PDB file of C-alpha atoms and ligand atoms in Angstrom:
ATOM      1  CA  MET A   1     126.834  90.912  84.542  1.00  0.00           C
ATOM      2  CA  THR A   2     123.166  90.390  85.255  1.00  0.00           C
ATOM      3  CA  HIS A   3     120.459  91.906  82.839  1.00  0.00           C
ATOM      4  CA  TYR A   4     117.172  93.239  84.580  1.00  0.00           C
ATOM      5  CA  LEU A   5     114.219  94.172  82.215  1.00  0.00           C
ATOM      6  CA  TRP A   6     114.276  98.132  84.463  1.00  0.00           C
ATOM      7  CA  ASN A   7     116.729  98.818  87.062  1.00  0.00           C
ATOM      8  CA  PRO A   8     115.998  97.234  90.255  1.00  0.00           C
ATOM      9  CA  PRO A   9     115.216  98.912  93.378  1.00  0.00           C
ATOM     10  CA  ALA A  10     117.839 101.262  95.024  1.00  0.00           C
ATOM     11  CA  ILE A  11     119.504 100.340  97.596  1.00  0.00           C
ATOM     12  CA  GLN A  12     118.308 101.731 101.253  1.00  0.00           C
ATOM     13  CA  SER A  13     120.641 103.357 103.506  1.00  0.00           C
ATOM     14  CA  LEU A  14     121.184 105.772 106.340  1.00  0.00           C
ATOM     15  CA  PRO A  15     124.130 108.566 106.529  1.00  0.00           C
ATOM     16  CA  VAL A  16     126.840 107.512 109.244  1.00  0.00           C
ATOM     17  CA  ARG A  17     128.361 110.095 111.568  1.00  0.00           C
ATOM     18  CA  GLY A  18     131.811 111.427 111.006  1.00  0.00           C
ATOM     19  CA  LYS A  19     131.657 109.129 108.149  1.00  0.00           C
ATOM     20  CA  THR A  20     131.495 109.723 103.674  1.00  0.00           C
ATOM     21  CA  GLU A  21     129.632 106.314 103.685  1.00  0.00           C
ATOM     22  CA  ARG A  22     126.176 105.000 104.269  1.00  0.00           C
ATOM     23  CA  LEU A  23     125.258 102.503 106.217  1.00  0.00           C
ATOM     24  CA  PRO A  24     123.520 100.218 103.918  1.00  0.00           C
ATOM     25  CA  ILE A  25     119.965  98.807 104.872  1.00  0.00           C
ATOM     26  CA  ASN A  26     119.220  95.472 105.496  1.00  0.00           C
ATOM     27  CA  ARG A  27     115.993  94.394 106.782  1.00  0.00           C
ATOM     28  CA  LEU A  28     113.920  96.393 109.309  1.00  0.00           C
ATOM     29  CA  PHE A  29     112.711  94.789 112.699  1.00  0.00           C
ATOM     30  CA  PHE A  30     110.724  95.917 115.121  1.00  0.00           C
ATOM     31  CA  VAL A  31     109.426  95.331 118.829  1.00  0.00           C
ATOM     32  CA  GLY A  32     106.599  95.377 119.973  1.00  0.00           C
ATOM     33  CA  ARG A  33     105.384  96.556 123.397  1.00  0.00           C
ATOM     34  CA  ASN A  34     108.474  96.596 124.739  1.00  0.00           C
ATOM     35  CA  TYR A  35     107.811  99.323 127.714  1.00  0.00           C
ATOM     36  CA  HIS A  36     105.007  98.412 130.519  1.00  0.00           C
ATOM     37  CA  ALA A  37     103.622 102.256 130.709  1.00  0.00           C
ATOM     38  CA  HIS A  38     102.854 101.653 126.624  1.00  0.00           C
ATOM     39  CA  ALA A  39     102.309  98.161 126.783  1.00  0.00           C
ATOM     40  CA  VAL A  40      99.893  98.844 129.004  1.00  0.00           C
ATOM     41  CA  GLU A  41      98.095 102.162 127.213  1.00  0.00           C
ATOM     42  CA  MET A  42      97.524  99.677 124.322  1.00  0.00           C
ATOM     43  CA  GLY A  43      95.479  97.709 126.846  1.00  0.00           C
ATOM     44  CA  ARG A  44      97.774  94.547 126.530  1.00  0.00           C
ATOM     45  CA  PRO A  45      99.511  94.679 129.592  1.00  0.00           C
ATOM     46  CA  VAL A  46     103.167  93.075 129.523  1.00  0.00           C
ATOM     47  CA  ASP A  47     104.241  90.255 131.875  1.00  0.00           C
ATOM     48  CA  LYS A  48     108.218  89.113 131.221  1.00  0.00           C
ATOM     49  CA  SER A  49     107.538  86.099 133.653  1.00  0.00           C
ATOM     50  CA  ILE A  50     105.492  83.985 131.349  1.00  0.00           C
ATOM     51  CA  GLU A  51     106.129  86.069 128.053  1.00  0.00           C
ATOM     52  CA  ARG A  52     108.487  86.653 124.853  1.00  0.00           C
ATOM     53  CA  PRO A  53     109.111  89.476 122.789  1.00  0.00           C
ATOM     54  CA  PHE A  54     107.675  89.381 119.799  1.00  0.00           C
ATOM     55  CA  TYR A  55     108.391  91.370 116.298  1.00  0.00           C
ATOM     56  CA  PHE A  56     107.467  92.766 113.040  1.00  0.00           C
ATOM     57  CA  THR A  57     108.923  93.829 110.450  1.00  0.00           C
ATOM     58  CA  LYS A  58     108.539  96.231 107.599  1.00  0.00           C
ATOM     59  CA  ALA A  59     109.845  95.969 104.113  1.00  0.00           C
ATOM     60  CA  PRO A  60     113.406  98.171 103.702  1.00  0.00           C
ATOM     61  CA  GLN A  61     111.719 100.934 100.972  1.00  0.00           C
ATOM     62  CA  THR A  62     109.271 102.073 103.861  1.00  0.00           C
ATOM     63  CA  LEU A  63     112.655 103.894 105.165  1.00  0.00           C
ATOM     64  CA  VAL A  64     112.484 107.406 104.920  1.00  0.00           C
ATOM     65  CA  ASN A  65     115.855 109.655 106.367  1.00  0.00           C
ATOM     66  CA  SER A  66     115.186 112.566 109.609  1.00  0.00           C
ATOM     67  CA  GLY A  67     113.869 115.699 108.267  1.00  0.00           C
ATOM     68  CA  ALA A  68     112.108 114.094 105.469  1.00  0.00           C
ATOM     69  CA  THR A  69     108.371 115.530 104.888  1.00  0.00           C
ATOM     70  CA  VAL A  70     106.236 112.522 104.049  1.00  0.00           C
ATOM     71  CA  ALA A  71     102.815 113.034 103.036  1.00  0.00           C
ATOM     72  CA  TYR A  72      99.391 111.584 104.972  1.00  0.00           C
ATOM     73  CA  PRO A  73      99.495 108.213 104.233  1.00  0.00           C
ATOM     74  CA  PRO A  74      96.219 106.744 102.897  1.00  0.00           C
ATOM     75  CA  GLU A  75      93.022 104.754 104.269  1.00  0.00           C
ATOM     76  CA  THR A  76      93.884 105.978 107.593  1.00  0.00           C
ATOM     77  CA  SER A  77      91.915 108.737 110.194  1.00  0.00           C
ATOM     78  CA  ASN A  78      94.289 107.814 113.108  1.00  0.00           C
ATOM     79  CA  TYR A  79      98.154 108.445 112.073  1.00  0.00           C
ATOM     80  CA  HIS A  80     100.318 107.899 115.064  1.00  0.00           C
ATOM     81  CA  PHE A  81     104.267 108.310 116.127  1.00  0.00           C
ATOM     82  CA  GLU A  82     106.169 106.434 118.121  1.00  0.00           C
ATOM     83  CA  MET A  83     109.580 107.182 119.243  1.00  0.00           C
ATOM     84  CA  GLU A  84     111.932 104.626 119.108  1.00  0.00           C
ATOM     85  CA  MET A  85     115.824 103.745 119.980  1.00  0.00           C
ATOM     86  CA  VAL A  86     116.936 102.308 117.373  1.00  0.00           C
ATOM     87  CA  VAL A  87     119.989  99.465 117.282  1.00  0.00           C
ATOM     88  CA  ALA A  88     122.025  99.250 113.776  1.00  0.00           C
ATOM     89  CA  ILE A  89     123.807  95.343 113.796  1.00  0.00           C
ATOM     90  CA  GLY A  90     127.007  95.452 112.093  1.00  0.00           C
ATOM     91  CA  LYS A  91     128.287  91.906 112.373  1.00  0.00           C
ATOM     92  CA  ALA A  92     126.372  88.707 111.485  1.00  0.00           C
ATOM     93  CA  GLY A  93     125.021  86.871 114.583  1.00  0.00           C
ATOM     94  CA  PHE A  94     122.931  83.282 114.759  1.00  0.00           C
ATOM     95  CA  ARG A  95     121.649  82.246 118.284  1.00  0.00           C
ATOM     96  CA  VAL A  96     123.624  84.634 119.897  1.00  0.00           C
ATOM     97  CA  LYS A  97     124.306  84.875 124.059  1.00  0.00           C
ATOM     98  CA  ALA A  98     123.080  87.844 125.712  1.00  0.00           C
ATOM     99  CA  GLU A  99     126.701  88.319 126.859  1.00  0.00           C
ATOM    100  CA  GLU A 100     128.226  88.322 123.558  1.00  0.00           C
ATOM    101  CA  ALA A 101     125.224  90.263 121.520  1.00  0.00           C
ATOM    102  CA  HIS A 102     127.299  93.638 121.939  1.00  0.00           C
ATOM    103  CA  GLU A 103     129.731  92.309 119.591  1.00  0.00           C
ATOM    104  CA  LEU A 104     126.685  92.887 116.862  1.00  0.00           C
ATOM    105  CA  ILE A 105     126.498  96.227 117.490  1.00  0.00           C
ATOM    106  CA  TYR A 106     127.761  98.879 115.098  1.00  0.00           C
ATOM    107  CA  GLY A 107     125.945 101.642 116.089  1.00  0.00           C
ATOM    108  CA  TYR A 108     122.467 103.450 117.294  1.00  0.00           C
ATOM    109  CA  GLY A 109     120.434 105.835 115.890  1.00  0.00           C
ATOM    110  CA  ALA A 110     116.791 107.885 116.640  1.00  0.00           C
ATOM    111  CA  GLY A 111     114.111 106.330 114.819  1.00  0.00           C
ATOM    112  CA  LEU A 112     110.006 106.867 114.310  1.00  0.00           C
ATOM    113  CA  ASP A 113     107.774 104.057 113.633  1.00  0.00           C
ATOM    114  CA  MET A 114     105.232 105.535 112.073  1.00  0.00           C
ATOM    115  CA  THR A 115     101.489 103.373 112.491  1.00  0.00           C
ATOM    116  CA  ARG A 116      98.180 103.647 111.146  1.00  0.00           C
ATOM    117  CA  ARG A 117      96.674 102.697 114.382  1.00  0.00           C
ATOM    118  CA  ASP A 118      93.540 102.291 113.045  1.00  0.00           C
ATOM    119  CA  LEU A 119      93.973  99.752 110.544  1.00  0.00           C
ATOM    120  CA  GLN A 120      96.547  98.083 113.453  1.00  0.00           C
ATOM    121  CA  LEU A 121      93.941  97.902 115.902  1.00  0.00           C
ATOM    122  CA  ALA A 122      91.484  96.545 114.143  1.00  0.00           C
ATOM    123  CA  ALA A 123      93.467  94.213 112.494  1.00  0.00           C
ATOM    124  CA  ARG A 124      95.294  92.912 116.266  1.00  0.00           C
ATOM    125  CA  ASP A 125      91.624  92.217 116.950  1.00  0.00           C
ATOM    126  CA  LYS A 126      90.536  89.914 114.386  1.00  0.00           C
ATOM    127  CA  GLY A 127      93.612  87.899 114.550  1.00  0.00           C
ATOM    128  CA  ARG A 128      94.806  89.597 111.150  1.00  0.00           C
ATOM    129  CA  PRO A 129      98.273  90.451 110.146  1.00  0.00           C
ATOM    130  CA  TRP A 130      99.361  94.055 111.060  1.00  0.00           C
ATOM    131  CA  ASP A 131     101.137  94.697 107.908  1.00  0.00           C
ATOM    132  CA  LEU A 132      98.419  97.342 106.547  1.00  0.00           C
ATOM    133  CA  GLY A 133      98.829  99.271 110.231  1.00  0.00           C
ATOM    134  CA  LYS A 134     102.762  99.103 109.849  1.00  0.00           C
ATOM    135  CA  ASP A 135     104.281  98.155 106.761  1.00  0.00           C
ATOM    136  CA  VAL A 136     102.789 101.973 105.239  1.00  0.00           C
ATOM    137  CA  GLU A 137     105.292 103.629 102.774  1.00  0.00           C
ATOM    138  CA  GLN A 138     107.583 105.977 104.452  1.00  0.00           C
ATOM    139  CA  SER A 139     106.646 105.030 108.427  1.00  0.00           C
ATOM    140  CA  SER A 140     109.888 103.754 108.976  1.00  0.00           C
ATOM    141  CA  VAL A 141     112.390 106.737 109.586  1.00  0.00           C
ATOM    142  CA  CYS A 142     115.157 107.265 111.321  1.00  0.00           C
ATOM    143  CA  SER A 143     118.424 109.812 111.674  1.00  0.00           C
ATOM    144  CA  GLU A 144     121.854 109.008 111.193  1.00  0.00           C
ATOM    145  CA  ILE A 145     123.596 106.201 112.473  1.00  0.00           C
ATOM    146  CA  VAL A 146     125.757 106.769 115.504  1.00  0.00           C
ATOM    147  CA  PRO A 147     129.163 104.361 115.788  1.00  0.00           C
ATOM    148  CA  MET A 148     129.734 102.699 118.832  1.00  0.00           C
ATOM    149  CA  PRO A 149     130.546  99.512 118.110  1.00  0.00           C
ATOM    150  CA  GLY A 150     130.058  97.256 121.145  1.00  0.00           C
ATOM    151  CA  VAL A 151     128.558  99.752 123.097  1.00  0.00           C
ATOM    152  CA  VAL A 152     125.224  98.422 124.673  1.00  0.00           C
ATOM    153  CA  ILE A 153     122.868 101.552 125.728  1.00  0.00           C
ATOM    154  CA  ASP A 154     120.869 100.325 128.750  1.00  0.00           C
ATOM    155  CA  GLN A 155     120.072 104.055 129.563  1.00  0.00           C
ATOM    156  CA  GLY A 156     119.080 107.534 128.548  1.00  0.00           C
ATOM    157  CA  ALA A 157     116.212 109.811 128.057  1.00  0.00           C
ATOM    158  CA  ILE A 158     113.729 109.288 124.939  1.00  0.00           C
ATOM    159  CA  ALA A 159     111.484 112.025 124.043  1.00  0.00           C
ATOM    160  CA  LEU A 160     109.217 113.298 121.422  1.00  0.00           C
ATOM    161  CA  GLU A 161     107.285 116.481 120.869  1.00  0.00           C
ATOM    162  CA  VAL A 162     104.745 117.918 118.058  1.00  0.00           C
ATOM    163  CA  ASN A 163     105.012 121.466 117.236  1.00  0.00           C
ATOM    164  CA  GLY A 164     107.060 121.709 120.097  1.00  0.00           C
ATOM    165  CA  VAL A 165     104.653 120.268 122.796  1.00  0.00           C
ATOM    166  CA  THR A 166     106.477 117.395 124.943  1.00  0.00           C
ATOM    167  CA  LYS A 167     104.104 113.487 123.787  1.00  0.00           C
ATOM    168  CA  GLN A 168     106.359 111.008 124.904  1.00  0.00           C
ATOM    169  CA  SER A 169     109.105 111.599 127.463  1.00  0.00           C
ATOM    170  CA  SER A 170     110.672 108.550 129.285  1.00  0.00           C
ATOM    171  CA  ASN A 171     114.301 106.270 129.106  1.00  0.00           C
ATOM    172  CA  VAL A 172     115.311 103.406 127.755  1.00  0.00           C
ATOM    173  CA  ASP A 173     116.287 101.945 131.457  1.00  0.00           C
ATOM    174  CA  LYS A 174     112.562 101.079 131.055  1.00  0.00           C
ATOM    175  CA  LEU A 175     112.786  98.959 128.265  1.00  0.00           C
ATOM    176  CA  ILE A 176     110.924  95.807 129.503  1.00  0.00           C
ATOM    177  CA  TRP A 177     113.102  93.225 127.122  1.00  0.00           C
ATOM    178  CA  ASN A 178     116.913  95.269 126.638  1.00  0.00           C
ATOM    179  CA  VAL A 179     119.353  95.759 124.039  1.00  0.00           C
ATOM    180  CA  ARG A 180     120.874  92.271 125.139  1.00  0.00           C
ATOM    181  CA  GLU A 181     118.213  90.283 125.491  1.00  0.00           C
ATOM    182  CA  ILE A 182     116.259  91.395 122.357  1.00  0.00           C
ATOM    183  CA  ILE A 183     119.746  90.852 119.762  1.00  0.00           C
ATOM    184  CA  ALA A 184     119.578  87.462 121.510  1.00  0.00           C
ATOM    185  CA  ASP A 185     116.552  86.433 121.259  1.00  0.00           C
ATOM    186  CA  LEU A 186     115.657  87.703 117.693  1.00  0.00           C
ATOM    187  CA  SER A 187     118.538  85.488 116.454  1.00  0.00           C
ATOM    188  CA  LEU A 188     117.177  82.672 117.711  1.00  0.00           C
ATOM    189  CA  PHE A 189     114.759  83.906 114.516  1.00  0.00           C
ATOM    190  CA  TYR A 190     116.950  85.002 112.097  1.00  0.00           C
ATOM    191  CA  HIS A 191     120.235  84.807 110.797  1.00  0.00           C
ATOM    192  CA  LEU A 192     120.957  88.995 111.482  1.00  0.00           C
ATOM    193  CA  GLN A 193     123.167  90.767 109.180  1.00  0.00           C
ATOM    194  CA  PRO A 194     125.029  93.538 108.588  1.00  0.00           C
ATOM    195  CA  GLY A 195     122.699  96.793 107.887  1.00  0.00           C
ATOM    196  CA  ASP A 196     119.918  95.102 110.082  1.00  0.00           C
ATOM    197  CA  LEU A 197     117.892  97.523 111.807  1.00  0.00           C
ATOM    198  CA  ILE A 198     116.340  97.002 115.358  1.00  0.00           C
ATOM    199  CA  TYR A 199     113.255  99.234 116.297  1.00  0.00           C
ATOM    200  CA  THR A 200     113.425  98.565 120.224  1.00  0.00           C
ATOM    201  CA  GLY A 201     110.024  99.942 120.435  1.00  0.00           C
ATOM    202  CA  THR A 202     107.801 102.511 121.878  1.00  0.00           C
ATOM    203  CA  PRO A 203     106.845 104.585 125.195  1.00  0.00           C
ATOM    204  CA  GLU A 204     103.993 105.523 126.603  1.00  0.00           C
ATOM    205  CA  GLY A 205     102.422 108.694 124.839  1.00  0.00           C
ATOM    206  CA  VAL A 206     101.681 108.285 121.095  1.00  0.00           C
ATOM    207  CA  GLY A 207      98.991 109.764 119.543  1.00  0.00           C
ATOM    208  CA  ALA A 208      97.872 111.097 116.257  1.00  0.00           C
ATOM    209  CA  VAL A 209      99.554 113.501 114.157  1.00  0.00           C
ATOM    210  CA  VAL A 210      97.411 115.671 111.473  1.00  0.00           C
ATOM    211  CA  PRO A 211      98.785 117.421 107.662  1.00  0.00           C
ATOM    212  CA  ASN A 212     100.931 120.551 108.873  1.00  0.00           C
ATOM    213  CA  ASP A 213     102.675 118.691 111.691  1.00  0.00           C
ATOM    214  CA  LYS A 214     106.427 118.610 112.709  1.00  0.00           C
ATOM    215  CA  ILE A 215     107.822 115.979 114.838  1.00  0.00           C
ATOM    216  CA  THR A 216     110.889 116.701 116.773  1.00  0.00           C
ATOM    217  CA  GLY A 217     112.614 113.696 119.138  1.00  0.00           C
ATOM    218  CA  ARG A 218     116.085 112.361 120.190  1.00  0.00           C
ATOM    219  CA  VAL A 219     117.505 110.237 122.508  1.00  0.00           C
ATOM    220  CA  GLU A 220     119.937 111.196 124.739  1.00  0.00           C
ATOM    221  CA  GLY A 221     123.817 110.418 124.298  1.00  0.00           C
ATOM    222  CA  VAL A 222     122.686 109.375 120.084  1.00  0.00           C
ATOM    223  CA  CYS A 223     121.308 111.889 117.988  1.00  0.00           C
ATOM    224  CA  GLU A 224     118.061 113.857 117.024  1.00  0.00           C
ATOM    225  CA  ILE A 225     115.067 113.321 114.850  1.00  0.00           C
ATOM    226  CA  SER A 226     112.245 115.183 113.175  1.00  0.00           C
ATOM    227  CA  LEU A 227     110.073 114.681 110.157  1.00  0.00           C
ATOM    228  CA  HIS A 228     107.392 116.867 109.060  1.00  0.00           C
ATOM    229  CA  VAL A 229     103.754 115.585 107.864  1.00  0.00           C
ATOM    230  CA  GLY A 230     102.389 116.756 104.738  1.00  0.00           C
ATOM    231  CA  GLN A 231      99.356 116.839 103.133  1.00  0.00           C
ATOM    232  CA  PRO A 232      97.362 114.067 101.926  1.00  0.00           C
ATOM    233  CA  GLU A 233      97.785 112.425  98.527  1.00  0.00           C
ATOM    234  CA  CYS A 234      95.116 113.879  96.265  1.00  0.00           C
ATOM    235  CA  ALA A 235      92.506 111.503  95.124  1.00  0.00           C
ATOM    236  CA  LEU A 236      92.013 111.687  91.046  1.00  0.00           C
ATOM    237  CA  ALA A 237      89.417 113.393  89.686  1.00  0.00           C
ATOM    238  CA  SER A 238      87.001 111.051  88.130  1.00  0.00           C
TER     239      SER A 238
HETATM  240 MN1  LIG B 301     106.659 100.623 117.190  1.00  0.00          MN
END
């Protein structure tokens, strides 16, 4: 038995609908600019005929279960919601063909890719990494995972409200790169593993939240999600 200086970090996990076992998380992948209308609102339209998808990752420790209250994060004044469909990988795969990509799918969830937009855009415009904008503590929100082994979801409404007011309303049939294409392409770069989550990108309508906001959202045929934005942590008195 290996002995550590202190207790190792806990394995991150999500509840699974209909099961007592939780789904252990390996990695968190995110697809950038995967809905045309969102790419346009970010000022970076996508031409699929000459571009490939791109990705960023967040540490598994950023994962938060739906229904949580999270502190408004530090060092931002523009904390954005991004509603996304999440694919949970249940089988290893490397250089997977699109027509075989469904074999890797364990199930789906509803996710929020919370983002310090001010820091992300500053980094983007300076050619710097996105980590301070994206790899935010408690920013990878996910619902329970709904088992749908081998099922490819290619349509269904995706929507988000803040305090009951609709902010995002689209359909996953508008994904620029669909679920099969994303799994196939991502598996060219990574040996996909059970417990990898792929956040598939957000539709248009992203915007800022403030403390005390309540976010609700859903992916039709999959799940609902919610998040409370709490007060920022107090600075220490000096
Ligand atoms: Mn996103």
